[in-house]
Amino acid sequence: MIERLHLEIVLAVAEHKTLTRAAEQLFLSQSALSHSIKKLESRLGVELWLKEGRGLRLSPAGLRLLKLAQRLLPQLKHCEGELIEYAKGRRGQLRIGMECHPCYQWLLRTVSPFLEHWPDVDVDVKQRFQFGGLGAILHHDIDLLITPDPIQDKALQYLSVFNYEQVLVLHEEHPLAGKEYVLPEDLCNETLITYPVERDRLDIFSQFLSPAEQSVKKHQCIETTDIMLQMVAAKRGVTALPAWLLEQYENTLPLASSRLGKAGIHKHIYLAHRIEDAEIPYLQGFIEQAQITAEHMLRT
């Protein structure tokens, strides 16, 4: 029964004491203003204001409605301002899914300056989609997907952020550690540690072992990069990771690397977003910051 206009009228009458000035403030005719309140009074069965000479005085019921107006109208105005910011792409939440499992350090370096430049935009990394991001972004569970393996879809746009080489990571005393590059058959007696991803999405299988019709003695899956490298450092197996990531651990763990094949395995990191979201300013802002961070990371 009570509408926003009723609250605005009561507030204007309380401020200006006359229908004339209240109507001018609200850009209404006096008759329209009076009719609106009379209709509400009829529904409620109570008077909201009383005449005092040429002015108006709010009744006890009107004063109660005034308190409501003073509390709610500023909140509505503030909310409308926020919604306008959402519409302009200056406020919101950016939900990120990652299929580049070693990329968290790069992501952290990207998120920090992004949050400084976009104080009204929140960032959330959706861990549960780290091994199946395509469906998540198509079903609007995430807004941005970080992946080294783009699966083309007409609804998505992929942007290359940076390039890297996938290398074999092994203990520095491993017999293969001294080789400039390894061949597929060199791994036939090894325990290979990878992320829990389908084999056809693991580069060391799809681009290295499988084309040569080779495999490993044992394949073990571990979800976190730190534990994978701790296992390698304990001589429990070997793994394949980006060369830039290994550089961050070489001073703290006894690790070495060898190229996978003479030519190596070269990859790209992509950011995927829905084409329909391409004009969202904070989404573009994150992409720009991601590219800046990647350039700085690769230089250092």
PDB file of C-alpha atoms in Angstrom, residues 28-267:
ATOM      1  CA  LEU A  28       4.058  17.414  -9.218  1.00  0.00           C
ATOM      2  CA  SER A  29       0.892  19.446  -9.353  1.00  0.00           C
ATOM      3  CA  GLN A  30      -0.728  20.194  -6.006  1.00  0.00           C
ATOM      4  CA  SER A  31      -3.801  18.271  -7.049  1.00  0.00           C
ATOM      5  CA  ALA A  32      -1.771  15.167  -7.983  1.00  0.00           C
ATOM      6  CA  LEU A  33       0.095  15.336  -4.684  1.00  0.00           C
ATOM      7  CA  SER A  34      -3.061  15.808  -2.653  1.00  0.00           C
ATOM      8  CA  HIS A  35      -4.895  13.056  -4.530  1.00  0.00           C
ATOM      9  CA  SER A  36      -2.073  10.564  -3.926  1.00  0.00           C
ATOM     10  CA  ILE A  37      -2.089  11.162  -0.168  1.00  0.00           C
ATOM     11  CA  LYS A  38      -5.882  11.170   0.107  1.00  0.00           C
ATOM     12  CA  LYS A  39      -5.963   7.811  -1.655  1.00  0.00           C
ATOM     13  CA  LEU A  40      -3.428   6.403   0.826  1.00  0.00           C
ATOM     14  CA  GLU A  41      -5.328   7.888   3.780  1.00  0.00           C
ATOM     15  CA  SER A  42      -8.500   6.259   2.514  1.00  0.00           C
ATOM     16  CA  ARG A  43      -6.780   2.872   2.316  1.00  0.00           C
ATOM     17  CA  LEU A  44      -5.207   3.205   5.744  1.00  0.00           C
ATOM     18  CA  GLY A  45      -8.221   4.836   7.394  1.00  0.00           C
ATOM     19  CA  VAL A  46      -6.079   7.526   9.042  1.00  0.00           C
ATOM     20  CA  GLU A  47      -5.113  11.151   8.357  1.00  0.00           C
ATOM     21  CA  LEU A  48      -1.452  11.812   7.596  1.00  0.00           C
ATOM     22  CA  TRP A  49      -1.475  15.599   7.974  1.00  0.00           C
ATOM     23  CA  LEU A  50      -3.593  18.375   9.380  1.00  0.00           C
ATOM     24  CA  LYS A  51      -4.072  21.932   8.147  1.00  0.00           C
ATOM     25  CA  GLU A  52      -2.748  24.746  10.327  1.00  0.00           C
ATOM     26  CA  GLY A  53      -3.744  28.049   8.772  1.00  0.00           C
ATOM     27  CA  ARG A  54      -2.023  28.171   5.409  1.00  0.00           C
ATOM     28  CA  GLY A  55       0.398  25.427   6.361  1.00  0.00           C
ATOM     29  CA  LEU A  56       0.371  21.711   7.171  1.00  0.00           C
ATOM     30  CA  ARG A  57       1.288  19.709  10.252  1.00  0.00           C
ATOM     31  CA  LEU A  58       1.906  15.974  10.159  1.00  0.00           C
ATOM     32  CA  SER A  59      -0.411  13.869  12.298  1.00  0.00           C
ATOM     33  CA  PRO A  60       0.991  11.176  14.626  1.00  0.00           C
ATOM     34  CA  ALA A  61       0.436   8.693  11.767  1.00  0.00           C
ATOM     35  CA  GLY A  62       2.165  11.100   9.382  1.00  0.00           C
ATOM     36  CA  LEU A  63       5.115  11.432  11.768  1.00  0.00           C
ATOM     37  CA  ARG A  64       5.428   7.639  11.872  1.00  0.00           C
ATOM     38  CA  LEU A  65       5.491   7.579   8.071  1.00  0.00           C
ATOM     39  CA  LEU A  66       8.042  10.403   8.115  1.00  0.00           C
ATOM     40  CA  LYS A  67      10.419   8.317  10.226  1.00  0.00           C
ATOM     41  CA  LEU A  68      10.106   5.525   7.692  1.00  0.00           C
ATOM     42  CA  ALA A  69      10.774   7.962   4.845  1.00  0.00           C
ATOM     43  CA  GLN A  70      13.862   9.365   6.580  1.00  0.00           C
ATOM     44  CA  ARG A  71      15.262   5.863   6.993  1.00  0.00           C
ATOM     45  CA  LEU A  72      14.327   4.263   3.678  1.00  0.00           C
ATOM     46  CA  LEU A  73      14.690   7.034   1.094  1.00  0.00           C
ATOM     47  CA  PRO A  74      18.452   7.554   1.647  1.00  0.00           C
ATOM     48  CA  GLN A  75      18.946   3.785   1.405  1.00  0.00           C
ATOM     49  CA  LEU A  76      16.981   3.630  -1.835  1.00  0.00           C
ATOM     50  CA  LYS A  77      18.970   6.516  -3.268  1.00  0.00           C
ATOM     51  CA  HIS A  78      22.233   4.870  -2.284  1.00  0.00           C
ATOM     52  CA  CYS A  79      21.123   1.557  -3.781  1.00  0.00           C
ATOM     53  CA  GLU A  80      20.108   3.235  -7.023  1.00  0.00           C
ATOM     54  CA  GLY A  81      23.539   4.822  -7.228  1.00  0.00           C
ATOM     55  CA  GLU A  82      25.146   1.421  -6.776  1.00  0.00           C
ATOM     56  CA  LEU A  83      22.940  -0.111  -9.466  1.00  0.00           C
ATOM     57  CA  ILE A  84      23.953   2.655 -11.856  1.00  0.00           C
ATOM     58  CA  GLU A  85      27.586   1.831 -11.084  1.00  0.00           C
ATOM     59  CA  TYR A  86      26.853  -1.823 -11.857  1.00  0.00           C
ATOM     60  CA  ALA A  87      25.266  -0.798 -15.149  1.00  0.00           C
ATOM     61  CA  LYS A  88      28.336   1.263 -16.044  1.00  0.00           C
ATOM     62  CA  GLY A  89      30.658  -1.607 -15.147  1.00  0.00           C
ATOM     63  CA  ARG A  90      32.365   0.197 -12.272  1.00  0.00           C
ATOM     64  CA  ARG A  91      30.988  -2.035  -9.508  1.00  0.00           C
ATOM     65  CA  GLY A  92      30.423  -5.785  -9.259  1.00  0.00           C
ATOM     66  CA  GLN A  93      32.095  -9.130  -8.639  1.00  0.00           C
ATOM     67  CA  LEU A  94      34.592 -10.824 -10.922  1.00  0.00           C
ATOM     68  CA  ARG A  95      34.449 -14.605 -10.530  1.00  0.00           C
ATOM     69  CA  ILE A  96      37.528 -16.382 -11.855  1.00  0.00           C
ATOM     70  CA  GLY A  97      38.053 -20.049 -12.679  1.00  0.00           C
ATOM     71  CA  MET A  98      41.517 -21.497 -13.260  1.00  0.00           C
ATOM     72  CA  GLU A  99      42.652 -24.389 -15.394  1.00  0.00           C
ATOM     73  CA  CYS A 100      46.237 -23.186 -15.238  1.00  0.00           C
ATOM     74  CA  HIS A 101      46.953 -24.795 -11.912  1.00  0.00           C
ATOM     75  CA  PRO A 102      50.490 -23.375 -11.421  1.00  0.00           C
ATOM     76  CA  CYS A 103      49.303 -19.813 -12.139  1.00  0.00           C
ATOM     77  CA  TYR A 104      48.260 -18.763  -8.648  1.00  0.00           C
ATOM     78  CA  GLN A 105      51.372 -16.671  -8.000  1.00  0.00           C
ATOM     79  CA  TRP A 106      50.795 -14.819 -11.262  1.00  0.00           C
ATOM     80  CA  LEU A 107      47.118 -14.405 -10.381  1.00  0.00           C
ATOM     81  CA  LEU A 108      47.961 -12.943  -6.958  1.00  0.00           C
ATOM     82  CA  ARG A 109      50.286 -10.415  -8.578  1.00  0.00           C
ATOM     83  CA  THR A 110      47.456  -9.460 -10.922  1.00  0.00           C
ATOM     84  CA  VAL A 111      44.680  -9.251  -8.342  1.00  0.00           C
ATOM     85  CA  SER A 112      46.483  -6.904  -5.946  1.00  0.00           C
ATOM     86  CA  PRO A 113      46.873  -3.903  -8.325  1.00  0.00           C
ATOM     87  CA  PHE A 114      43.482  -4.656  -9.882  1.00  0.00           C
ATOM     88  CA  LEU A 115      41.752  -4.282  -6.507  1.00  0.00           C
ATOM     89  CA  GLU A 116      43.551  -0.978  -5.972  1.00  0.00           C
ATOM     90  CA  HIS A 117      42.323   0.395  -9.305  1.00  0.00           C
ATOM     91  CA  TRP A 118      38.782  -1.014  -8.920  1.00  0.00           C
ATOM     92  CA  PRO A 119      37.850  -0.495  -5.236  1.00  0.00           C
ATOM     93  CA  ASP A 120      34.161  -1.314  -5.814  1.00  0.00           C
ATOM     94  CA  VAL A 121      34.779  -4.621  -7.605  1.00  0.00           C
ATOM     95  CA  ASP A 122      35.274  -7.836  -5.629  1.00  0.00           C
ATOM     96  CA  VAL A 123      37.280 -10.818  -6.904  1.00  0.00           C
ATOM     97  CA  ASP A 124      36.525 -14.451  -6.140  1.00  0.00           C
ATOM     98  CA  VAL A 125      38.479 -17.476  -7.387  1.00  0.00           C
ATOM     99  CA  LYS A 126      36.174 -20.466  -7.773  1.00  0.00           C
ATOM    100  CA  GLN A 127      38.310 -23.451  -6.828  1.00  0.00           C
ATOM    101  CA  ARG A 128      35.711 -26.063  -7.635  1.00  0.00           C
ATOM    102  CA  PHE A 129      35.980 -25.264 -11.350  1.00  0.00           C
ATOM    103  CA  GLN A 130      39.753 -25.645 -11.617  1.00  0.00           C
ATOM    104  CA  PHE A 131      39.429 -28.933 -13.503  1.00  0.00           C
ATOM    105  CA  GLY A 132      36.401 -28.112 -15.653  1.00  0.00           C
ATOM    106  CA  GLY A 133      36.135 -24.429 -16.394  1.00  0.00           C
ATOM    107  CA  LEU A 134      34.494 -24.489 -19.826  1.00  0.00           C
ATOM    108  CA  GLY A 135      31.068 -25.536 -18.562  1.00  0.00           C
ATOM    109  CA  ALA A 136      31.368 -23.101 -15.644  1.00  0.00           C
ATOM    110  CA  ILE A 137      31.885 -20.059 -17.852  1.00  0.00           C
ATOM    111  CA  LEU A 138      29.201 -21.096 -20.343  1.00  0.00           C
ATOM    112  CA  HIS A 139      26.709 -21.569 -17.490  1.00  0.00           C
ATOM    113  CA  HIS A 140      27.633 -18.204 -15.897  1.00  0.00           C
ATOM    114  CA  ASP A 141      29.152 -19.767 -12.781  1.00  0.00           C
ATOM    115  CA  ILE A 142      32.343 -17.787 -13.473  1.00  0.00           C
ATOM    116  CA  ASP A 143      33.079 -14.672 -15.518  1.00  0.00           C
ATOM    117  CA  LEU A 144      36.683 -15.309 -16.530  1.00  0.00           C
ATOM    118  CA  LEU A 145      38.588 -18.540 -17.201  1.00  0.00           C
ATOM    119  CA  ILE A 146      42.368 -18.857 -17.080  1.00  0.00           C
ATOM    120  CA  THR A 147      43.424 -21.800 -19.211  1.00  0.00           C
ATOM    121  CA  PRO A 148      46.343 -23.113 -21.287  1.00  0.00           C
ATOM    122  CA  ASP A 149      43.995 -25.276 -23.368  1.00  0.00           C
ATOM    123  CA  PRO A 150      41.330 -23.220 -25.158  1.00  0.00           C
ATOM    124  CA  ILE A 151      38.293 -25.112 -26.366  1.00  0.00           C
ATOM    125  CA  GLN A 152      36.701 -22.933 -29.004  1.00  0.00           C
ATOM    126  CA  ASP A 153      33.073 -21.955 -28.570  1.00  0.00           C
ATOM    127  CA  LYS A 154      31.140 -19.281 -30.450  1.00  0.00           C
ATOM    128  CA  ALA A 155      30.010 -17.745 -27.158  1.00  0.00           C
ATOM    129  CA  LEU A 156      33.579 -17.228 -25.877  1.00  0.00           C
ATOM    130  CA  GLN A 157      36.544 -15.048 -26.672  1.00  0.00           C
ATOM    131  CA  TYR A 158      40.094 -16.167 -25.812  1.00  0.00           C
ATOM    132  CA  LEU A 159      42.931 -13.682 -25.319  1.00  0.00           C
ATOM    133  CA  SER A 160      46.554 -14.826 -25.102  1.00  0.00           C
ATOM    134  CA  VAL A 161      48.254 -13.366 -22.032  1.00  0.00           C
ATOM    135  CA  PHE A 162      51.732 -14.869 -22.111  1.00  0.00           C
ATOM    136  CA  ASN A 163      53.804 -17.734 -23.488  1.00  0.00           C
ATOM    137  CA  TYR A 164      55.848 -20.276 -21.590  1.00  0.00           C
ATOM    138  CA  GLU A 165      57.709 -23.561 -22.007  1.00  0.00           C
ATOM    139  CA  GLN A 166      56.602 -26.731 -20.252  1.00  0.00           C
ATOM    140  CA  VAL A 167      59.667 -28.541 -18.845  1.00  0.00           C
ATOM    141  CA  LEU A 168      60.379 -31.755 -17.007  1.00  0.00           C
ATOM    142  CA  VAL A 169      61.100 -31.072 -13.327  1.00  0.00           C
ATOM    143  CA  LEU A 170      63.232 -33.561 -11.449  1.00  0.00           C
ATOM    144  CA  HIS A 171      65.585 -33.828  -8.500  1.00  0.00           C
ATOM    145  CA  GLU A 172      68.920 -32.165  -9.158  1.00  0.00           C
ATOM    146  CA  GLU A 173      70.679 -35.529  -8.616  1.00  0.00           C
ATOM    147  CA  HIS A 174      68.368 -37.428 -10.982  1.00  0.00           C
ATOM    148  CA  PRO A 175      70.263 -39.170 -13.839  1.00  0.00           C
ATOM    149  CA  LEU A 176      68.274 -37.153 -16.392  1.00  0.00           C
ATOM    150  CA  ALA A 177      69.039 -33.830 -14.714  1.00  0.00           C
ATOM    151  CA  GLY A 178      72.187 -33.311 -16.737  1.00  0.00           C
ATOM    152  CA  LYS A 179      70.494 -33.749 -20.103  1.00  0.00           C
ATOM    153  CA  GLU A 180      69.602 -30.681 -22.161  1.00  0.00           C
ATOM    154  CA  TYR A 181      66.437 -32.457 -23.251  1.00  0.00           C
ATOM    155  CA  VAL A 182      64.766 -35.808 -22.612  1.00  0.00           C
ATOM    156  CA  LEU A 183      63.056 -38.192 -25.019  1.00  0.00           C
ATOM    157  CA  PRO A 184      59.740 -39.986 -24.381  1.00  0.00           C
ATOM    158  CA  GLU A 185      61.454 -43.323 -23.821  1.00  0.00           C
ATOM    159  CA  ASP A 186      63.584 -41.755 -21.063  1.00  0.00           C
ATOM    160  CA  LEU A 187      60.515 -41.666 -18.823  1.00  0.00           C
ATOM    161  CA  CYS A 188      59.406 -45.285 -19.144  1.00  0.00           C
ATOM    162  CA  ASN A 189      60.695 -46.190 -15.667  1.00  0.00           C
ATOM    163  CA  GLU A 190      59.614 -42.978 -13.949  1.00  0.00           C
ATOM    164  CA  THR A 191      56.782 -42.056 -11.598  1.00  0.00           C
ATOM    165  CA  LEU A 192      55.090 -39.075 -13.217  1.00  0.00           C
ATOM    166  CA  ILE A 193      53.281 -36.668 -10.901  1.00  0.00           C
ATOM    167  CA  THR A 194      50.569 -34.476 -12.453  1.00  0.00           C
ATOM    168  CA  TYR A 195      47.441 -32.555 -11.569  1.00  0.00           C
ATOM    169  CA  PRO A 196      44.235 -34.646 -11.522  1.00  0.00           C
ATOM    170  CA  VAL A 197      43.299 -33.878 -15.121  1.00  0.00           C
ATOM    171  CA  GLU A 198      42.321 -36.235 -17.947  1.00  0.00           C
ATOM    172  CA  ARG A 199      45.391 -37.578 -19.730  1.00  0.00           C
ATOM    173  CA  ASP A 200      44.385 -36.078 -23.053  1.00  0.00           C
ATOM    174  CA  ARG A 201      44.511 -32.637 -21.451  1.00  0.00           C
ATOM    175  CA  LEU A 202      47.982 -33.129 -19.971  1.00  0.00           C
ATOM    176  CA  ASP A 203      50.643 -31.851 -22.391  1.00  0.00           C
ATOM    177  CA  ILE A 204      53.248 -34.357 -21.306  1.00  0.00           C
ATOM    178  CA  PHE A 205      50.932 -37.115 -22.478  1.00  0.00           C
ATOM    179  CA  SER A 206      49.191 -35.486 -25.449  1.00  0.00           C
ATOM    180  CA  GLN A 207      52.258 -33.759 -26.921  1.00  0.00           C
ATOM    181  CA  PHE A 208      55.133 -35.900 -25.722  1.00  0.00           C
ATOM    182  CA  LEU A 209      54.485 -39.477 -24.566  1.00  0.00           C
ATOM    183  CA  SER A 210      51.383 -40.538 -26.503  1.00  0.00           C
ATOM    184  CA  PRO A 211      52.571 -39.483 -29.993  1.00  0.00           C
ATOM    185  CA  ALA A 212      55.694 -41.606 -29.399  1.00  0.00           C
ATOM    186  CA  GLU A 213      53.570 -44.494 -28.082  1.00  0.00           C
ATOM    187  CA  GLN A 214      55.397 -44.303 -24.770  1.00  0.00           C
ATOM    188  CA  SER A 215      54.194 -44.140 -21.166  1.00  0.00           C
ATOM    189  CA  VAL A 216      55.534 -44.050 -17.628  1.00  0.00           C
ATOM    190  CA  LYS A 217      55.940 -46.691 -14.952  1.00  0.00           C
ATOM    191  CA  LYS A 218      53.445 -44.971 -12.643  1.00  0.00           C
ATOM    192  CA  HIS A 219      51.143 -41.983 -12.902  1.00  0.00           C
ATOM    193  CA  GLN A 220      50.304 -40.218  -9.653  1.00  0.00           C
ATOM    194  CA  CYS A 221      47.901 -37.267  -9.264  1.00  0.00           C
ATOM    195  CA  ILE A 222      48.324 -34.450  -6.746  1.00  0.00           C
ATOM    196  CA  GLU A 223      46.213 -31.290  -6.632  1.00  0.00           C
ATOM    197  CA  THR A 224      48.656 -28.705  -5.271  1.00  0.00           C
ATOM    198  CA  THR A 225      51.842 -27.451  -6.902  1.00  0.00           C
ATOM    199  CA  ASP A 226      53.794 -27.140  -3.647  1.00  0.00           C
ATOM    200  CA  ILE A 227      53.179 -30.773  -2.697  1.00  0.00           C
ATOM    201  CA  MET A 228      54.070 -31.937  -6.206  1.00  0.00           C
ATOM    202  CA  LEU A 229      57.423 -30.188  -5.987  1.00  0.00           C
ATOM    203  CA  GLN A 230      58.034 -31.463  -2.469  1.00  0.00           C
ATOM    204  CA  MET A 231      57.504 -34.991  -3.798  1.00  0.00           C
ATOM    205  CA  VAL A 232      59.978 -34.380  -6.616  1.00  0.00           C
ATOM    206  CA  ALA A 233      62.469 -32.885  -4.145  1.00  0.00           C
ATOM    207  CA  ALA A 234      62.104 -36.080  -2.057  1.00  0.00           C
ATOM    208  CA  LYS A 235      62.970 -38.176  -5.146  1.00  0.00           C
ATOM    209  CA  ARG A 236      59.455 -39.642  -5.315  1.00  0.00           C
ATOM    210  CA  GLY A 237      58.967 -38.856  -9.004  1.00  0.00           C
ATOM    211  CA  VAL A 238      59.153 -36.246 -11.755  1.00  0.00           C
ATOM    212  CA  THR A 239      56.653 -33.729 -13.018  1.00  0.00           C
ATOM    213  CA  ALA A 240      56.080 -31.266 -15.867  1.00  0.00           C
ATOM    214  CA  LEU A 241      55.525 -27.592 -15.096  1.00  0.00           C
ATOM    215  CA  PRO A 242      56.072 -24.156 -16.655  1.00  0.00           C
ATOM    216  CA  ALA A 243      59.726 -23.110 -16.660  1.00  0.00           C
ATOM    217  CA  TRP A 244      58.884 -19.742 -15.096  1.00  0.00           C
ATOM    218  CA  LEU A 245      57.280 -21.474 -12.132  1.00  0.00           C
ATOM    219  CA  LEU A 246      60.297 -23.665 -11.467  1.00  0.00           C
ATOM    220  CA  GLU A 247      62.503 -20.586 -11.254  1.00  0.00           C
ATOM    221  CA  GLN A 248      60.596 -19.546  -8.131  1.00  0.00           C
ATOM    222  CA  TYR A 249      61.565 -22.770  -6.318  1.00  0.00           C
ATOM    223  CA  GLU A 250      65.103 -23.445  -7.526  1.00  0.00           C
ATOM    224  CA  ASN A 251      66.676 -21.541  -4.632  1.00  0.00           C
ATOM    225  CA  THR A 252      64.682 -23.367  -1.959  1.00  0.00           C
ATOM    226  CA  LEU A 253      64.378 -26.934  -3.299  1.00  0.00           C
ATOM    227  CA  PRO A 254      66.947 -29.271  -4.915  1.00  0.00           C
ATOM    228  CA  LEU A 255      65.292 -29.202  -8.327  1.00  0.00           C
ATOM    229  CA  ALA A 256      66.471 -29.172 -11.931  1.00  0.00           C
ATOM    230  CA  SER A 257      64.758 -29.175 -15.306  1.00  0.00           C
ATOM    231  CA  SER A 258      65.175 -30.603 -18.780  1.00  0.00           C
ATOM    232  CA  ARG A 259      63.439 -29.712 -22.020  1.00  0.00           C
ATOM    233  CA  LEU A 260      60.723 -32.121 -23.174  1.00  0.00           C
ATOM    234  CA  GLY A 261      62.076 -33.162 -26.550  1.00  0.00           C
ATOM    235  CA  LYS A 262      64.594 -31.305 -28.653  1.00  0.00           C
ATOM    236  CA  ALA A 263      62.102 -28.596 -29.669  1.00  0.00           C
ATOM    237  CA  GLY A 264      60.376 -28.427 -26.286  1.00  0.00           C
ATOM    238  CA  ILE A 265      56.686 -27.954 -25.490  1.00  0.00           C
ATOM    239  CA  HIS A 266      55.615 -24.333 -25.824  1.00  0.00           C
ATOM    240  CA  LYS A 267      52.301 -23.136 -24.430  1.00  0.00           C
TER     241      LYS A 267
END
